[in-house]
Amino acid sequence: MTFQVYDTTLRDGAQREGLSYSVVDKLAVARLLDEFGVGFIEGGWPGAVPKDTEFFRRARTELDLRHALLVAFGATRRAGVAVTGDPQVRALLDAETPAVTLVAKADLRHVERALRTTGAENLAMVQDTVAYLVAEGRRVFVDGEHFFDGYRQDPAYAAAVVETALAAGAEVMVLCDTNGGMLPSQVTAAITDLTARLGVGPERLGIHCQNDTACAVANTVAAVEAGVRHFQGTANGYGERPGNADLFAVVANLQLKLGLPVLPAGCLEQMVRVSHAIAEIANIAPDTHQAYVGAAAFAHKAGLHASAIKVDPLLYNHVDPSVVGNDMRILVTEMAGRASVELKSRELGLDLAGHPETLSRVTRRVKELEAGGWSFEAADASFELLVRSELPEGAPARPFALESYRVLVEHREDGSVMSEATVKIRVRGERVIATAEGNGPVNALDEALRVGLVRHYPELREFELADYKVRILDGSSGTDAVTRVLLETADGAGRDWTTVGVHPNVVEASWHALVDAMTYGLARARV
Amino acid sequence: MTFQVYDTTLRDGAQREGLSYSVVDKLAVARLLDEFGVGFIEGGWPGAVPKDTEFFRRARTELDLRHALLVAFGATRRAGVAVTGDPQVRALLDAETPAVTLVAKADLRHVERALRTTGAENLAMVQDTVAYLVAEGRRVFVDGEHFFDGYRQDPAYAAAVVETALAAGAEVMVLCDTNGGMLPSQVTAAITDLTARLGVGPERLGIHCQNDTACAVANTVAAVEAGVRHFQGTANGYGERPGNADLFAVVANLQLKLGLPVLPAGCLEQMVRVSHAIAEIANIAPDTHQAYVGAAAFAHKAGLHASAIKVDPLLYNHVDPSVVGNDMRILVTEMAGRASVELKSRELGLDLAGHPETLSRVTRRVKELEAGGWSFEAADASFELLVRSELPEGAPARPFALESYRVLVEHREDGSVMSEATVKIRVRGERVIATAEGNGPVNALDEALRVGLVRHYPELREFELADYKVRILDGSSGTDAVTRVLLETADGAGRDWTTVGVHPNVVEASWHALVDAMTYGLARARV
């Protein structure tokens, strides 16, 4: 029994309020979803959204997916036009994906009031578009928009849409709870009734749930229990309104609770890493309390049963946290901190098992820094520098010593905006003063530092700022808040590393991250 | 058919990581829960937690509840001691609540390994404690801790705990999914099997679910569908690990989806207000995407939908937002067209229906700006200024004209970091030069602008930067990327507004948002 794990983070999930991916973001998310082992990645709506058209174009050369197939999303042909004459359908073919998902209205009220056409023409639109794309060699999925509301209102018509799509050659007809109002028992009843009515097996059906009743995950699981094999969701449940079904919770429930093998071997353990990495790209703080993947998902507060947890951890965890790449924390005890610091160090090739006192010092430093807003989860390079500084051999030497810097941003009378930075540093005993301009204060500072260092460290020329993220940590106090900067630097050889800086002043926070980035990169270049 | 809506926000919900209520907080939360119409409020564990002992003492004189009864939570007597000699049981009586909830272990493994006693003694502890409290005139509920895991492991023993509690006089035996590992179909099966095994009606049972599978709400609803009348949950789902069942979603689902009258008339409409007020007291930012109560719970983004939402809002909302005290919002985004611009404008009290050409111009401007990285979906104030600028009467005049500004950030030799800004502006014909320091470049700029304007606009003194968000839009080019700044400003009167600025230079982007914030706030203050 094979399942179709269908991710729509990049299309329906991008409907989340306040979320906006660049094309590069979308490519990075697609790579992560592939590492998680999903079977299908719905990349966007080519033709309708220019950014998505470009995504599919670049994906052809820049994405090398191991598990997933790319899917282009679009609508059935417009009413009253030939499918061959519909530019939106043309754009779906031009995306050159092996599979296409078409949205079709399955609720007659929406057909008449929103689409402003007849039920018959809507069926013809489904028939024509599916048949055309199948003839063009595409695997075709059909999203039955508002299916469940439509089925409640007019079961005969909603069923006709399903029947038409499947008869025209659709591989799977996806039943969508577009408004998100369903409960699991209602999903089960509708699927049972529909399959009986049409004499179609549930394996020809798919499920797509929104979370407006806080039941999207349960509704999806209920559909699979009813025999559906194709299920859609998004990373961390991102999506419009309360969001979509959280694909991570759905997959973990199916695999760990129902014993259904929905992912390739070795993928489930990637869940926490992929979940947090996608949150970083979306620039949304990871939800500490998210099921399975949250930092607190297996955290036990001192209380009723804390004492007994040590006796037998599995009596207090619904699953072994490690199977999803998470770990158990017992709050208010040092043990957990030590354990994860040791684990993370080992990941970086630094075995602290033999140095208990070093481990204690590093753990204390990390806890102090994290209390101040630092976060090393995404900043491996800064973390490694911190750990090494506590080891006998010490951290790699800073390539320079700072005397002072000055950054100037001017909005001039002519409306032009200028950024200029001057750094005064000591490099190998020599005092260097360097000035550079940039298109922003941090860029100018970065440029000035390079100018000052490059004669002594020519390999700097290869370094490039790959990504720069800013998060204000205590929004409630506005710009008084502490600012955390994450800096991703890449060298010519396709290696990259991330550093972190925290300070009330965004420029100083960025400076810390810049210095770590140069220090780490240069030490590495010399290895 | 009457239901017992049982809230444990103040006891189990307080196990949430990082949450800590004062006694005054607990009294305020209890009042809010009563306004929401819950039947029972579990206030804490007297005797075990000093704060809770005081809560019950003060509650007697300071709480005047209309709907709810207070419940004291505690454990069955300790093993091997007489119930009359157990100070913890004594403390339950001293709390002087009409009802008491006792936690009893329902999983034999926990009895033996954590409680370190025998299955028989555990049953005796349940029998003795329930009978004693009932004899003392208390209504008694029993929480069967780890019931579902225990029932899977050793159904006979778990059933014996239930049978013992009910025989001893417990009003309801609550089945607890303490580790939160259940799915709805498993909850239904266990309840059906248990009631058949004991010949007990499900109305004698209760349900308490944790959210570790992201199914707590669905599991609770499934139990009610199986005949359970007593259900427990917490406000906003606060609780240990991923939390408890969100009582708001549970109640709304039962009342609006299954038509079960679980709350007194007029209470459901209090949901959003109560949810947000409790979040304030808990000092947790309300979850924008929370089902039913989130600010985005009924927010629509896709242009695809927006055109039709105009026609018939209820086709796009799973319930009427007003029945839970929420309302519908339309987001303006890159995918949206004329329809959502028109709807959004109407929300802001600007009817563009009569001005088709204005609507076209605004829509074009919005699309151009959003192609350049602007986003108005969270920035209502900037959007309103944009729309008004296209209207005959025009936008409110800028309170000043900028000549130039200069921002300086210095990291000095002594390690101190200084930010200073100077603005040169014209205010009502007068040329003003103002300088101020800040803890960052944007804060300094904000301060300097206030210094320059405050003599002409004293109401500025009331304005305060409430939140500041930075998003780098094209991460691939590092600090070369375009920066989007969202600024939330609040006045003294509890009103706030959000503005947006976009520019390659974070300082200039912030400047745009600052100017919009001042312009909008001052125009509003004069209305």
Short mmCIF file of C-alpha atoms in Angstrom, two decimals, chain A residues 1 3-5 207 217-226 228-232 246-263 268 292, chain B residues 183 186 213 215:
data_model
loop_
_atom_site.label_atom_id
_atom_site.label_comp_id
_atom_site.label_asym_id
_atom_site.label_seq_id
_atom_site.Cartn_x
_atom_site.Cartn_y
_atom_site.Cartn_z
CA MET A 1 0.00 0.00 0.00
CA PHE A 3 0.72 6.71 -0.07
CA GLN A 4 1.02 10.06 -1.80
CA VAL A 5 2.47 12.57 0.67
CA ILE A 207 -7.83 14.84 1.22
CA VAL A 217 -4.70 16.90 11.35
CA ALA A 218 -7.45 14.65 12.76
CA ASN A 219 -9.62 15.15 9.66
CA THR A 220 -6.71 14.11 7.44
CA VAL A 221 -5.99 11.04 9.56
CA ALA A 222 -9.71 10.14 9.51
CA ALA A 223 -9.72 10.30 5.70
CA VAL A 224 -6.71 7.97 5.52
CA GLU A 225 -8.43 5.59 7.96
CA ALA A 226 -11.36 5.67 5.52
CA VAL A 228 -7.71 7.64 1.17
CA ARG A 229 -4.07 7.32 0.06
CA HIS A 230 -3.31 10.88 -1.12
CA PHE A 231 -3.15 13.53 1.58
CA GLN A 232 -2.13 17.15 1.40
CA ASP A 246 0.37 20.27 9.60
CA LEU A 247 2.08 17.73 7.38
CA PHE A 248 4.59 16.86 10.11
CA ALA A 249 1.92 15.88 12.65
CA VAL A 250 -0.09 14.03 9.99
CA VAL A 251 2.90 11.99 8.83
CA ALA A 252 4.06 11.23 12.37
CA ASN A 253 0.55 10.13 13.39
CA LEU A 254 0.14 7.86 10.38
CA GLN A 255 3.58 6.34 10.73
CA LEU A 256 3.90 6.09 14.51
CA LYS A 257 0.28 5.67 15.62
CA LEU A 258 -1.21 3.69 12.74
CA GLY A 259 1.97 1.99 11.55
CA LEU A 260 1.52 3.17 7.96
CA PRO A 261 4.83 3.54 6.04
CA VAL A 262 4.20 6.91 4.41
CA LEU A 263 7.83 8.18 4.21
CA LEU A 268 11.07 10.82 9.71
CA TYR A 292 6.25 16.35 17.73
CA LEU B 183 -6.20 9.62 17.81
CA GLN B 186 -8.82 5.19 19.23
CA THR B 213 -0.73 14.33 18.28
CA CYS B 215 -5.67 15.94 17.94
#
